[in-house]
Amino acid sequence: MMGDRDYRSVIRTAAGAVGRELAEDVDASDHSTIHVHEAARCLRRSYYDRTDPVEQEAAGFGEMVPGLLRRLGHGGEPAEYETGDSRLRGRADMISDDIVMIFRHADEMPENPPAADILYLNACLWIYGKQEGVVIYMGGGGESAFSLARDSSMFEELVRRSKVLSEMLDKKRTPIIEPSSECQGCQYYGRCYTNRRHGKQASIARMLGVGE
Protein backbone atom coordinates (compact mmCIF):
# COMPACT_ATOMS: atom_id res chain seq x y z
CA MET A 1 0.00 0.00 0.00
CA MET A 2 1.25 3.46 -0.92
CA GLY A 3 -1.07 5.31 1.43
CA ASP A 4 -2.91 8.44 0.39
CA ARG A 5 0.00 10.24 -1.23
CA ASP A 6 -0.43 11.12 -4.92
CA TYR A 7 2.67 9.48 -6.35
CA ARG A 8 1.55 10.05 -9.92
CA SER A 9 1.60 13.80 -9.29
CA VAL A 10 5.08 13.53 -7.79
CA ILE A 11 6.31 11.60 -10.84
CA ARG A 12 4.75 14.11 -13.25
CA THR A 13 6.39 16.99 -11.39
CA ALA A 14 9.78 15.25 -11.48
CA ALA A 15 9.42 14.45 -15.19
CA GLY A 16 8.45 18.05 -15.91
CA ALA A 17 11.52 19.37 -14.09
CA VAL A 18 13.86 17.04 -16.00
CA GLY A 19 12.13 17.82 -19.29
CA ARG A 20 12.60 21.56 -18.85
CA GLU A 21 16.27 21.03 -18.05
CA LEU A 22 16.78 19.00 -21.24
CA ALA A 23 14.66 21.15 -23.57
CA GLU A 24 16.34 23.00 -26.41
CA ASP A 25 17.00 26.65 -25.60
CA VAL A 26 15.10 28.69 -28.19
CA ASP A 27 15.51 32.47 -28.19
CA ALA A 28 11.96 33.58 -29.03
CA SER A 29 13.14 37.08 -29.98
CA ASP A 30 15.68 35.88 -32.59
CA HIS A 31 13.50 35.47 -35.66
CA SER A 32 16.46 34.90 -37.97
CA THR A 33 17.49 31.70 -36.20
CA ILE A 34 15.02 28.86 -36.64
CA HIS A 35 15.58 25.53 -34.94
CA VAL A 36 15.21 22.43 -37.07
CA HIS A 37 12.44 20.96 -34.91
CA GLU A 38 10.43 24.19 -35.35
CA ALA A 39 10.55 23.98 -39.14
CA ALA A 40 10.03 20.22 -39.32
CA ARG A 41 6.76 20.16 -37.39
CA CYS A 42 3.56 22.24 -37.64
CA LEU A 43 4.61 25.86 -38.15
CA ARG A 44 1.59 27.17 -36.29
CA ARG A 45 2.59 25.19 -33.22
CA SER A 46 6.13 26.54 -33.43
CA TYR A 47 4.76 30.07 -33.85
CA TYR A 48 2.60 29.79 -30.73
CA ASP A 49 5.50 28.30 -28.76
CA ARG A 50 7.38 31.54 -29.39
CA THR A 51 4.62 34.12 -29.21
CA ASP A 52 1.98 32.82 -26.77
CA PRO A 53 3.16 29.54 -25.25
CA VAL A 54 1.10 27.08 -23.28
CA GLU A 55 3.00 24.59 -21.16
CA GLN A 56 2.65 21.09 -22.55
CA GLU A 57 1.89 18.10 -20.36
CA ALA A 58 5.11 16.69 -18.95
CA ALA A 59 6.69 14.03 -21.13
CA GLY A 60 7.35 10.57 -19.78
CA PHE A 61 10.89 9.59 -18.94
CA GLY A 62 11.03 7.44 -22.08
CA GLU A 63 10.68 10.57 -24.20
CA MET A 64 13.70 12.17 -22.58
CA VAL A 65 16.27 9.78 -24.08
CA PRO A 66 17.35 12.21 -26.86
CA GLY A 67 17.98 15.02 -24.40
CA LEU A 68 19.85 12.72 -22.02
CA LEU A 69 22.10 11.44 -24.82
CA ARG A 70 22.95 14.99 -25.86
CA ARG A 71 23.60 16.02 -22.26
CA LEU A 72 25.94 13.04 -21.79
CA GLY A 73 27.99 14.19 -24.77
CA HIS A 74 27.02 11.49 -27.27
CA GLY A 75 25.40 13.94 -29.69
CA GLY A 76 27.06 16.54 -31.83
CA GLU A 77 27.48 20.09 -30.64
CA PRO A 78 24.68 22.43 -31.75
CA ALA A 79 25.40 23.48 -35.34
CA GLU A 80 24.02 26.04 -37.77
CA TYR A 81 23.43 26.16 -41.50
CA GLU A 82 23.31 29.58 -43.15
CA THR A 83 20.31 30.01 -45.45
CA GLY A 84 20.89 33.54 -46.71
CA ASP A 85 19.17 36.05 -44.46
CA SER A 86 18.47 33.43 -41.79
CA ARG A 87 19.95 30.26 -40.36
CA LEU A 88 18.90 26.79 -39.29
CA ARG A 89 20.07 25.48 -35.96
CA GLY A 90 20.00 21.80 -35.06
CA ARG A 91 21.57 19.11 -32.93
CA ALA A 92 21.87 15.36 -33.45
CA ASP A 93 21.15 12.98 -30.57
CA MET A 94 24.18 10.85 -31.44
CA ILE A 95 26.87 10.68 -34.11
CA SER A 96 28.81 7.42 -34.47
CA ASP A 97 31.03 6.28 -37.38
CA ASP A 98 29.80 9.26 -39.41
CA ILE A 99 26.19 8.15 -39.00
CA VAL A 100 23.77 10.68 -37.52
CA MET A 101 21.18 9.20 -35.15
CA ILE A 102 18.02 10.59 -33.62
CA PHE A 103 15.88 8.76 -31.07
CA ARG A 104 12.14 8.93 -30.62
CA HIS A 105 9.75 7.38 -28.11
CA ALA A 106 6.81 5.42 -29.52
CA ASP A 107 4.10 3.45 -27.73
CA GLU A 108 3.72 1.41 -30.92
CA MET A 109 6.40 0.87 -33.53
CA PRO A 110 5.54 2.83 -36.72
CA GLU A 111 5.41 1.13 -40.11
CA ASN A 112 6.86 4.33 -41.54
CA PRO A 113 8.49 7.23 -39.69
CA PRO A 114 6.48 10.46 -39.35
CA ALA A 115 7.41 13.12 -41.89
CA ALA A 116 8.64 15.53 -39.19
CA ASP A 117 11.22 12.98 -38.01
CA ILE A 118 12.53 12.40 -41.53
CA LEU A 119 12.75 16.15 -42.18
CA TYR A 120 14.62 16.59 -38.89
CA LEU A 121 17.08 13.78 -39.57
CA ASN A 122 17.74 14.92 -43.13
CA ALA A 123 18.40 18.47 -41.95
CA CYS A 124 20.92 17.16 -39.41
CA LEU A 125 22.75 15.36 -42.22
CA TRP A 126 23.18 18.65 -44.06
CA ILE A 127 24.06 20.65 -40.97
CA TYR A 128 26.77 18.19 -39.92
CA GLY A 129 27.92 17.39 -43.45
CA LYS A 130 27.10 13.67 -43.19
CA GLN A 131 25.64 11.32 -45.79
CA GLU A 132 23.70 8.75 -43.78
CA GLY A 133 21.41 8.80 -40.79
CA VAL A 134 19.09 6.62 -38.72
CA VAL A 135 15.94 7.41 -36.73
CA ILE A 136 15.37 4.93 -33.93
CA TYR A 137 12.03 4.38 -32.19
CA MET A 138 11.96 2.85 -28.71
CA GLY A 139 9.12 1.95 -26.39
CA GLY A 140 6.37 -0.57 -25.86
CA GLY A 141 8.95 -3.27 -25.23
CA GLY A 142 10.56 -2.97 -28.66
CA GLU A 143 12.53 -0.84 -31.04
CA SER A 144 12.56 -0.05 -34.74
CA ALA A 145 15.00 1.84 -36.96
CA PHE A 146 14.81 3.54 -40.36
CA SER A 147 17.82 4.64 -42.36
CA LEU A 148 18.03 7.71 -44.58
CA ALA A 149 20.44 8.96 -47.22
CA ARG A 150 20.90 12.72 -47.49
CA ASP A 151 18.36 14.32 -49.86
CA SER A 152 18.69 17.83 -51.29
CA SER A 153 15.06 18.45 -52.29
CA MET A 154 13.84 17.48 -48.83
CA PHE A 155 16.32 19.87 -47.26
CA GLU A 156 15.25 22.67 -49.60
CA GLU A 157 11.68 22.19 -48.38
CA LEU A 158 12.77 22.45 -44.76
CA VAL A 159 14.72 25.63 -45.52
CA ARG A 160 11.62 27.05 -47.20
CA ARG A 161 9.54 26.24 -44.13
CA SER A 162 12.11 27.88 -41.85
CA LYS A 163 11.95 31.07 -43.91
CA VAL A 164 8.13 31.05 -43.78
CA LEU A 165 8.21 30.77 -39.99
CA SER A 166 10.81 33.52 -39.74
CA GLU A 167 8.66 35.80 -41.90
CA MET A 168 5.48 35.02 -39.96
CA LEU A 169 7.25 35.87 -36.70
CA ASP A 170 8.50 39.16 -38.11
CA LYS A 171 5.07 40.11 -39.41
CA LYS A 172 3.21 38.71 -36.38
CA ARG A 173 1.03 36.61 -38.66
CA THR A 174 -0.20 33.19 -37.57
CA PRO A 175 0.77 30.37 -39.99
CA ILE A 176 -1.98 28.35 -41.62
CA ILE A 177 -3.35 25.18 -40.04
CA GLU A 178 -1.49 22.02 -41.02
CA PRO A 179 -3.84 19.14 -40.10
CA SER A 180 -2.02 15.99 -38.99
CA SER A 181 -2.27 13.07 -36.59
CA GLU A 182 -0.47 15.20 -33.98
CA CYS A 183 -3.25 17.81 -33.77
CA GLN A 184 -5.34 16.08 -31.12
CA GLY A 185 -2.43 15.87 -28.69
CA CYS A 186 -1.32 19.45 -29.29
CA GLN A 187 -1.73 21.94 -26.44
CA TYR A 188 -3.00 24.52 -28.97
CA TYR A 189 -5.76 22.33 -30.40
CA GLY A 190 -8.49 24.64 -29.11
CA ARG A 191 -7.02 27.60 -30.98
CA CYS A 192 -7.31 25.82 -34.32
CA TYR A 193 -10.40 23.67 -33.93
CA THR A 194 -13.17 25.09 -31.75
CA ASN A 195 -16.11 22.76 -31.17
CA ARG A 196 -19.58 24.27 -31.07
CA ARG A 197 -22.49 22.65 -29.30
CA HIS A 198 -26.27 22.66 -29.83
CA GLY A 199 -26.07 20.42 -32.88
CA LYS A 200 -23.76 22.64 -34.92
CA GLN A 201 -20.82 21.03 -36.67
CA ALA A 202 -17.31 21.60 -35.41
CA SER A 203 -15.33 24.30 -37.17
CA ILE A 204 -12.86 21.68 -38.44
CA ALA A 205 -15.64 20.23 -40.58
CA ARG A 206 -16.31 23.62 -42.16
CA MET A 207 -12.60 24.13 -42.81
CA LEU A 208 -12.47 20.84 -44.68
CA GLY A 209 -15.56 21.71 -46.68
CA VAL A 210 -17.80 19.15 -44.97
CA GLY A 211 -21.37 20.20 -44.32
CA GLU A 212 -22.62 23.77 -44.56
PDB file of C-alpha atoms in Angstrom:
ATOM      1  CA  MET A   1       0.000   0.000   0.000  1.00  0.00           C
ATOM      2  CA  MET A   2       1.249   3.455  -0.922  1.00  0.00           C
ATOM      3  CA  GLY A   3      -1.073   5.313   1.430  1.00  0.00           C
ATOM      4  CA  ASP A   4      -2.914   8.441   0.388  1.00  0.00           C
ATOM      5  CA  ARG A   5      -0.005  10.237  -1.231  1.00  0.00           C
ATOM      6  CA  ASP A   6      -0.434  11.117  -4.919  1.00  0.00           C
ATOM      7  CA  TYR A   7       2.666   9.484  -6.354  1.00  0.00           C
ATOM      8  CA  ARG A   8       1.545  10.055  -9.917  1.00  0.00           C
ATOM      9  CA  SER A   9       1.599  13.797  -9.293  1.00  0.00           C
ATOM     10  CA  VAL A  10       5.083  13.530  -7.792  1.00  0.00           C
ATOM     11  CA  ILE A  11       6.308  11.605 -10.837  1.00  0.00           C
ATOM     12  CA  ARG A  12       4.754  14.109 -13.253  1.00  0.00           C
ATOM     13  CA  THR A  13       6.393  16.986 -11.392  1.00  0.00           C
ATOM     14  CA  ALA A  14       9.779  15.248 -11.484  1.00  0.00           C
ATOM     15  CA  ALA A  15       9.417  14.453 -15.186  1.00  0.00           C
ATOM     16  CA  GLY A  16       8.455  18.051 -15.914  1.00  0.00           C
ATOM     17  CA  ALA A  17      11.522  19.372 -14.094  1.00  0.00           C
ATOM     18  CA  VAL A  18      13.860  17.041 -15.995  1.00  0.00           C
ATOM     19  CA  GLY A  19      12.129  17.820 -19.288  1.00  0.00           C
ATOM     20  CA  ARG A  20      12.596  21.564 -18.850  1.00  0.00           C
ATOM     21  CA  GLU A  21      16.268  21.033 -18.046  1.00  0.00           C
ATOM     22  CA  LEU A  22      16.782  19.002 -21.236  1.00  0.00           C
ATOM     23  CA  ALA A  23      14.664  21.150 -23.570  1.00  0.00           C
ATOM     24  CA  GLU A  24      16.338  23.000 -26.406  1.00  0.00           C
ATOM     25  CA  ASP A  25      17.004  26.649 -25.601  1.00  0.00           C
ATOM     26  CA  VAL A  26      15.096  28.689 -28.193  1.00  0.00           C
ATOM     27  CA  ASP A  27      15.511  32.474 -28.189  1.00  0.00           C
ATOM     28  CA  ALA A  28      11.962  33.584 -29.029  1.00  0.00           C
ATOM     29  CA  SER A  29      13.142  37.080 -29.984  1.00  0.00           C
ATOM     30  CA  ASP A  30      15.682  35.880 -32.587  1.00  0.00           C
ATOM     31  CA  HIS A  31      13.495  35.470 -35.661  1.00  0.00           C
ATOM     32  CA  SER A  32      16.459  34.904 -37.974  1.00  0.00           C
ATOM     33  CA  THR A  33      17.493  31.704 -36.197  1.00  0.00           C
ATOM     34  CA  ILE A  34      15.025  28.863 -36.644  1.00  0.00           C
ATOM     35  CA  HIS A  35      15.580  25.535 -34.939  1.00  0.00           C
ATOM     36  CA  VAL A  36      15.208  22.428 -37.071  1.00  0.00           C
ATOM     37  CA  HIS A  37      12.438  20.961 -34.909  1.00  0.00           C
ATOM     38  CA  GLU A  38      10.432  24.191 -35.351  1.00  0.00           C
ATOM     39  CA  ALA A  39      10.550  23.981 -39.145  1.00  0.00           C
ATOM     40  CA  ALA A  40      10.034  20.215 -39.316  1.00  0.00           C
ATOM     41  CA  ARG A  41       6.761  20.155 -37.387  1.00  0.00           C
ATOM     42  CA  CYS A  42       3.559  22.236 -37.638  1.00  0.00           C
ATOM     43  CA  LEU A  43       4.614  25.865 -38.145  1.00  0.00           C
ATOM     44  CA  ARG A  44       1.587  27.167 -36.291  1.00  0.00           C
ATOM     45  CA  ARG A  45       2.593  25.186 -33.218  1.00  0.00           C
ATOM     46  CA  SER A  46       6.135  26.544 -33.432  1.00  0.00           C
ATOM     47  CA  TYR A  47       4.757  30.070 -33.847  1.00  0.00           C
ATOM     48  CA  TYR A  48       2.595  29.785 -30.728  1.00  0.00           C
ATOM     49  CA  ASP A  49       5.500  28.305 -28.761  1.00  0.00           C
ATOM     50  CA  ARG A  50       7.383  31.544 -29.390  1.00  0.00           C
ATOM     51  CA  THR A  51       4.618  34.124 -29.206  1.00  0.00           C
ATOM     52  CA  ASP A  52       1.978  32.825 -26.774  1.00  0.00           C
ATOM     53  CA  PRO A  53       3.163  29.542 -25.252  1.00  0.00           C
ATOM     54  CA  VAL A  54       1.097  27.079 -23.278  1.00  0.00           C
ATOM     55  CA  GLU A  55       3.004  24.587 -21.162  1.00  0.00           C
ATOM     56  CA  GLN A  56       2.652  21.088 -22.548  1.00  0.00           C
ATOM     57  CA  GLU A  57       1.889  18.096 -20.360  1.00  0.00           C
ATOM     58  CA  ALA A  58       5.109  16.685 -18.955  1.00  0.00           C
ATOM     59  CA  ALA A  59       6.690  14.029 -21.128  1.00  0.00           C
ATOM     60  CA  GLY A  60       7.353  10.569 -19.779  1.00  0.00           C
ATOM     61  CA  PHE A  61      10.892   9.590 -18.939  1.00  0.00           C
ATOM     62  CA  GLY A  62      11.031   7.435 -22.075  1.00  0.00           C
ATOM     63  CA  GLU A  63      10.677  10.572 -24.202  1.00  0.00           C
ATOM     64  CA  MET A  64      13.702  12.173 -22.577  1.00  0.00           C
ATOM     65  CA  VAL A  65      16.267   9.783 -24.083  1.00  0.00           C
ATOM     66  CA  PRO A  66      17.348  12.208 -26.856  1.00  0.00           C
ATOM     67  CA  GLY A  67      17.982  15.023 -24.401  1.00  0.00           C
ATOM     68  CA  LEU A  68      19.851  12.722 -22.025  1.00  0.00           C
ATOM     69  CA  LEU A  69      22.105  11.445 -24.822  1.00  0.00           C
ATOM     70  CA  ARG A  70      22.953  14.993 -25.858  1.00  0.00           C
ATOM     71  CA  ARG A  71      23.596  16.024 -22.256  1.00  0.00           C
ATOM     72  CA  LEU A  72      25.943  13.044 -21.789  1.00  0.00           C
ATOM     73  CA  GLY A  73      27.992  14.186 -24.769  1.00  0.00           C
ATOM     74  CA  HIS A  74      27.017  11.485 -27.265  1.00  0.00           C
ATOM     75  CA  GLY A  75      25.403  13.936 -29.685  1.00  0.00           C
ATOM     76  CA  GLY A  76      27.062  16.537 -31.830  1.00  0.00           C
ATOM     77  CA  GLU A  77      27.479  20.085 -30.641  1.00  0.00           C
ATOM     78  CA  PRO A  78      24.676  22.435 -31.750  1.00  0.00           C
ATOM     79  CA  ALA A  79      25.405  23.476 -35.342  1.00  0.00           C
ATOM     80  CA  GLU A  80      24.019  26.037 -37.769  1.00  0.00           C
ATOM     81  CA  TYR A  81      23.435  26.165 -41.504  1.00  0.00           C
ATOM     82  CA  GLU A  82      23.311  29.575 -43.152  1.00  0.00           C
ATOM     83  CA  THR A  83      20.306  30.011 -45.454  1.00  0.00           C
ATOM     84  CA  GLY A  84      20.893  33.543 -46.705  1.00  0.00           C
ATOM     85  CA  ASP A  85      19.174  36.050 -44.462  1.00  0.00           C
ATOM     86  CA  SER A  86      18.468  33.431 -41.792  1.00  0.00           C
ATOM     87  CA  ARG A  87      19.951  30.260 -40.359  1.00  0.00           C
ATOM     88  CA  LEU A  88      18.896  26.793 -39.293  1.00  0.00           C
ATOM     89  CA  ARG A  89      20.073  25.477 -35.955  1.00  0.00           C
ATOM     90  CA  GLY A  90      20.000  21.801 -35.058  1.00  0.00           C
ATOM     91  CA  ARG A  91      21.567  19.114 -32.931  1.00  0.00           C
ATOM     92  CA  ALA A  92      21.869  15.364 -33.446  1.00  0.00           C
ATOM     93  CA  ASP A  93      21.152  12.975 -30.570  1.00  0.00           C
ATOM     94  CA  MET A  94      24.178  10.854 -31.436  1.00  0.00           C
ATOM     95  CA  ILE A  95      26.873  10.678 -34.105  1.00  0.00           C
ATOM     96  CA  SER A  96      28.810   7.420 -34.473  1.00  0.00           C
ATOM     97  CA  ASP A  97      31.026   6.284 -37.381  1.00  0.00           C
ATOM     98  CA  ASP A  98      29.800   9.263 -39.414  1.00  0.00           C
ATOM     99  CA  ILE A  99      26.185   8.147 -39.003  1.00  0.00           C
ATOM    100  CA  VAL A 100      23.767  10.679 -37.524  1.00  0.00           C
ATOM    101  CA  MET A 101      21.182   9.201 -35.152  1.00  0.00           C
ATOM    102  CA  ILE A 102      18.022  10.590 -33.624  1.00  0.00           C
ATOM    103  CA  PHE A 103      15.884   8.755 -31.068  1.00  0.00           C
ATOM    104  CA  ARG A 104      12.137   8.928 -30.622  1.00  0.00           C
ATOM    105  CA  HIS A 105       9.749   7.382 -28.107  1.00  0.00           C
ATOM    106  CA  ALA A 106       6.814   5.421 -29.518  1.00  0.00           C
ATOM    107  CA  ASP A 107       4.104   3.448 -27.728  1.00  0.00           C
ATOM    108  CA  GLU A 108       3.717   1.415 -30.922  1.00  0.00           C
ATOM    109  CA  MET A 109       6.405   0.870 -33.529  1.00  0.00           C
ATOM    110  CA  PRO A 110       5.538   2.825 -36.717  1.00  0.00           C
ATOM    111  CA  GLU A 111       5.414   1.133 -40.106  1.00  0.00           C
ATOM    112  CA  ASN A 112       6.858   4.325 -41.545  1.00  0.00           C
ATOM    113  CA  PRO A 113       8.494   7.225 -39.691  1.00  0.00           C
ATOM    114  CA  PRO A 114       6.484  10.460 -39.353  1.00  0.00           C
ATOM    115  CA  ALA A 115       7.411  13.123 -41.892  1.00  0.00           C
ATOM    116  CA  ALA A 116       8.644  15.525 -39.192  1.00  0.00           C
ATOM    117  CA  ASP A 117      11.221  12.977 -38.007  1.00  0.00           C
ATOM    118  CA  ILE A 118      12.535  12.400 -41.530  1.00  0.00           C
ATOM    119  CA  LEU A 119      12.749  16.150 -42.180  1.00  0.00           C
ATOM    120  CA  TYR A 120      14.617  16.591 -38.892  1.00  0.00           C
ATOM    121  CA  LEU A 121      17.082  13.784 -39.567  1.00  0.00           C
ATOM    122  CA  ASN A 122      17.740  14.916 -43.127  1.00  0.00           C
ATOM    123  CA  ALA A 123      18.401  18.474 -41.951  1.00  0.00           C
ATOM    124  CA  CYS A 124      20.920  17.160 -39.410  1.00  0.00           C
ATOM    125  CA  LEU A 125      22.746  15.356 -42.219  1.00  0.00           C
ATOM    126  CA  TRP A 126      23.181  18.646 -44.062  1.00  0.00           C
ATOM    127  CA  ILE A 127      24.058  20.652 -40.968  1.00  0.00           C
ATOM    128  CA  TYR A 128      26.769  18.194 -39.919  1.00  0.00           C
ATOM    129  CA  GLY A 129      27.919  17.394 -43.449  1.00  0.00           C
ATOM    130  CA  LYS A 130      27.100  13.674 -43.187  1.00  0.00           C
ATOM    131  CA  GLN A 131      25.643  11.323 -45.786  1.00  0.00           C
ATOM    132  CA  GLU A 132      23.699   8.748 -43.775  1.00  0.00           C
ATOM    133  CA  GLY A 133      21.406   8.804 -40.787  1.00  0.00           C
ATOM    134  CA  VAL A 134      19.089   6.620 -38.717  1.00  0.00           C
ATOM    135  CA  VAL A 135      15.945   7.412 -36.734  1.00  0.00           C
ATOM    136  CA  ILE A 136      15.367   4.929 -33.931  1.00  0.00           C
ATOM    137  CA  TYR A 137      12.027   4.385 -32.189  1.00  0.00           C
ATOM    138  CA  MET A 138      11.956   2.852 -28.715  1.00  0.00           C
ATOM    139  CA  GLY A 139       9.118   1.950 -26.386  1.00  0.00           C
ATOM    140  CA  GLY A 140       6.366  -0.569 -25.861  1.00  0.00           C
ATOM    141  CA  GLY A 141       8.946  -3.267 -25.234  1.00  0.00           C
ATOM    142  CA  GLY A 142      10.558  -2.975 -28.657  1.00  0.00           C
ATOM    143  CA  GLU A 143      12.533  -0.841 -31.043  1.00  0.00           C
ATOM    144  CA  SER A 144      12.563  -0.052 -34.742  1.00  0.00           C
ATOM    145  CA  ALA A 145      14.997   1.837 -36.955  1.00  0.00           C
ATOM    146  CA  PHE A 146      14.806   3.536 -40.355  1.00  0.00           C
ATOM    147  CA  SER A 147      17.821   4.641 -42.364  1.00  0.00           C
ATOM    148  CA  LEU A 148      18.033   7.708 -44.584  1.00  0.00           C
ATOM    149  CA  ALA A 149      20.440   8.960 -47.218  1.00  0.00           C
ATOM    150  CA  ARG A 150      20.898  12.719 -47.495  1.00  0.00           C
ATOM    151  CA  ASP A 151      18.360  14.319 -49.859  1.00  0.00           C
ATOM    152  CA  SER A 152      18.694  17.835 -51.292  1.00  0.00           C
ATOM    153  CA  SER A 153      15.063  18.450 -52.287  1.00  0.00           C
ATOM    154  CA  MET A 154      13.844  17.482 -48.827  1.00  0.00           C
ATOM    155  CA  PHE A 155      16.319  19.871 -47.258  1.00  0.00           C
ATOM    156  CA  GLU A 156      15.255  22.673 -49.600  1.00  0.00           C
ATOM    157  CA  GLU A 157      11.678  22.186 -48.375  1.00  0.00           C
ATOM    158  CA  LEU A 158      12.769  22.452 -44.758  1.00  0.00           C
ATOM    159  CA  VAL A 159      14.722  25.630 -45.520  1.00  0.00           C
ATOM    160  CA  ARG A 160      11.618  27.051 -47.203  1.00  0.00           C
ATOM    161  CA  ARG A 161       9.541  26.244 -44.130  1.00  0.00           C
ATOM    162  CA  SER A 162      12.108  27.876 -41.851  1.00  0.00           C
ATOM    163  CA  LYS A 163      11.947  31.068 -43.909  1.00  0.00           C
ATOM    164  CA  VAL A 164       8.131  31.049 -43.784  1.00  0.00           C
ATOM    165  CA  LEU A 165       8.210  30.771 -39.991  1.00  0.00           C
ATOM    166  CA  SER A 166      10.812  33.515 -39.736  1.00  0.00           C
ATOM    167  CA  GLU A 167       8.663  35.804 -41.900  1.00  0.00           C
ATOM    168  CA  MET A 168       5.482  35.019 -39.959  1.00  0.00           C
ATOM    169  CA  LEU A 169       7.248  35.866 -36.701  1.00  0.00           C
ATOM    170  CA  ASP A 170       8.504  39.158 -38.110  1.00  0.00           C
ATOM    171  CA  LYS A 171       5.070  40.113 -39.412  1.00  0.00           C
ATOM    172  CA  LYS A 172       3.215  38.706 -36.379  1.00  0.00           C
ATOM    173  CA  ARG A 173       1.032  36.609 -38.658  1.00  0.00           C
ATOM    174  CA  THR A 174      -0.202  33.186 -37.566  1.00  0.00           C
ATOM    175  CA  PRO A 175       0.767  30.374 -39.991  1.00  0.00           C
ATOM    176  CA  ILE A 176      -1.982  28.349 -41.623  1.00  0.00           C
ATOM    177  CA  ILE A 177      -3.352  25.183 -40.037  1.00  0.00           C
ATOM    178  CA  GLU A 178      -1.495  22.018 -41.016  1.00  0.00           C
ATOM    179  CA  PRO A 179      -3.836  19.139 -40.099  1.00  0.00           C
ATOM    180  CA  SER A 180      -2.022  15.993 -38.989  1.00  0.00           C
ATOM    181  CA  SER A 181      -2.267  13.074 -36.592  1.00  0.00           C
ATOM    182  CA  GLU A 182      -0.470  15.202 -33.979  1.00  0.00           C
ATOM    183  CA  CYS A 183      -3.250  17.810 -33.767  1.00  0.00           C
ATOM    184  CA  GLN A 184      -5.340  16.083 -31.119  1.00  0.00           C
ATOM    185  CA  GLY A 185      -2.431  15.870 -28.691  1.00  0.00           C
ATOM    186  CA  CYS A 186      -1.316  19.449 -29.285  1.00  0.00           C
ATOM    187  CA  GLN A 187      -1.730  21.944 -26.443  1.00  0.00           C
ATOM    188  CA  TYR A 188      -3.004  24.518 -28.974  1.00  0.00           C
ATOM    189  CA  TYR A 189      -5.762  22.325 -30.397  1.00  0.00           C
ATOM    190  CA  GLY A 190      -8.494  24.638 -29.111  1.00  0.00           C
ATOM    191  CA  ARG A 191      -7.021  27.605 -30.982  1.00  0.00           C
ATOM    192  CA  CYS A 192      -7.305  25.822 -34.315  1.00  0.00           C
ATOM    193  CA  TYR A 193     -10.399  23.674 -33.928  1.00  0.00           C
ATOM    194  CA  THR A 194     -13.167  25.094 -31.747  1.00  0.00           C
ATOM    195  CA  ASN A 195     -16.108  22.762 -31.167  1.00  0.00           C
ATOM    196  CA  ARG A 196     -19.576  24.266 -31.072  1.00  0.00           C
ATOM    197  CA  ARG A 197     -22.486  22.646 -29.300  1.00  0.00           C
ATOM    198  CA  HIS A 198     -26.268  22.657 -29.826  1.00  0.00           C
ATOM    199  CA  GLY A 199     -26.073  20.419 -32.878  1.00  0.00           C
ATOM    200  CA  LYS A 200     -23.761  22.636 -34.924  1.00  0.00           C
ATOM    201  CA  GLN A 201     -20.820  21.028 -36.666  1.00  0.00           C
ATOM    202  CA  ALA A 202     -17.313  21.603 -35.409  1.00  0.00           C
ATOM    203  CA  SER A 203     -15.334  24.295 -37.173  1.00  0.00           C
ATOM    204  CA  ILE A 204     -12.857  21.676 -38.436  1.00  0.00           C
ATOM    205  CA  ALA A 205     -15.642  20.232 -40.580  1.00  0.00           C
ATOM    206  CA  ARG A 206     -16.306  23.618 -42.162  1.00  0.00           C
ATOM    207  CA  MET A 207     -12.599  24.133 -42.807  1.00  0.00           C
ATOM    208  CA  LEU A 208     -12.468  20.843 -44.676  1.00  0.00           C
ATOM    209  CA  GLY A 209     -15.559  21.706 -46.682  1.00  0.00           C
ATOM    210  CA  VAL A 210     -17.796  19.150 -44.973  1.00  0.00           C
ATOM    211  CA  GLY A 211     -21.370  20.205 -44.318  1.00  0.00           C
ATOM    212  CA  GLU A 212     -22.620  23.765 -44.565  1.00  0.00           C
TER     213      GLU A 212
END
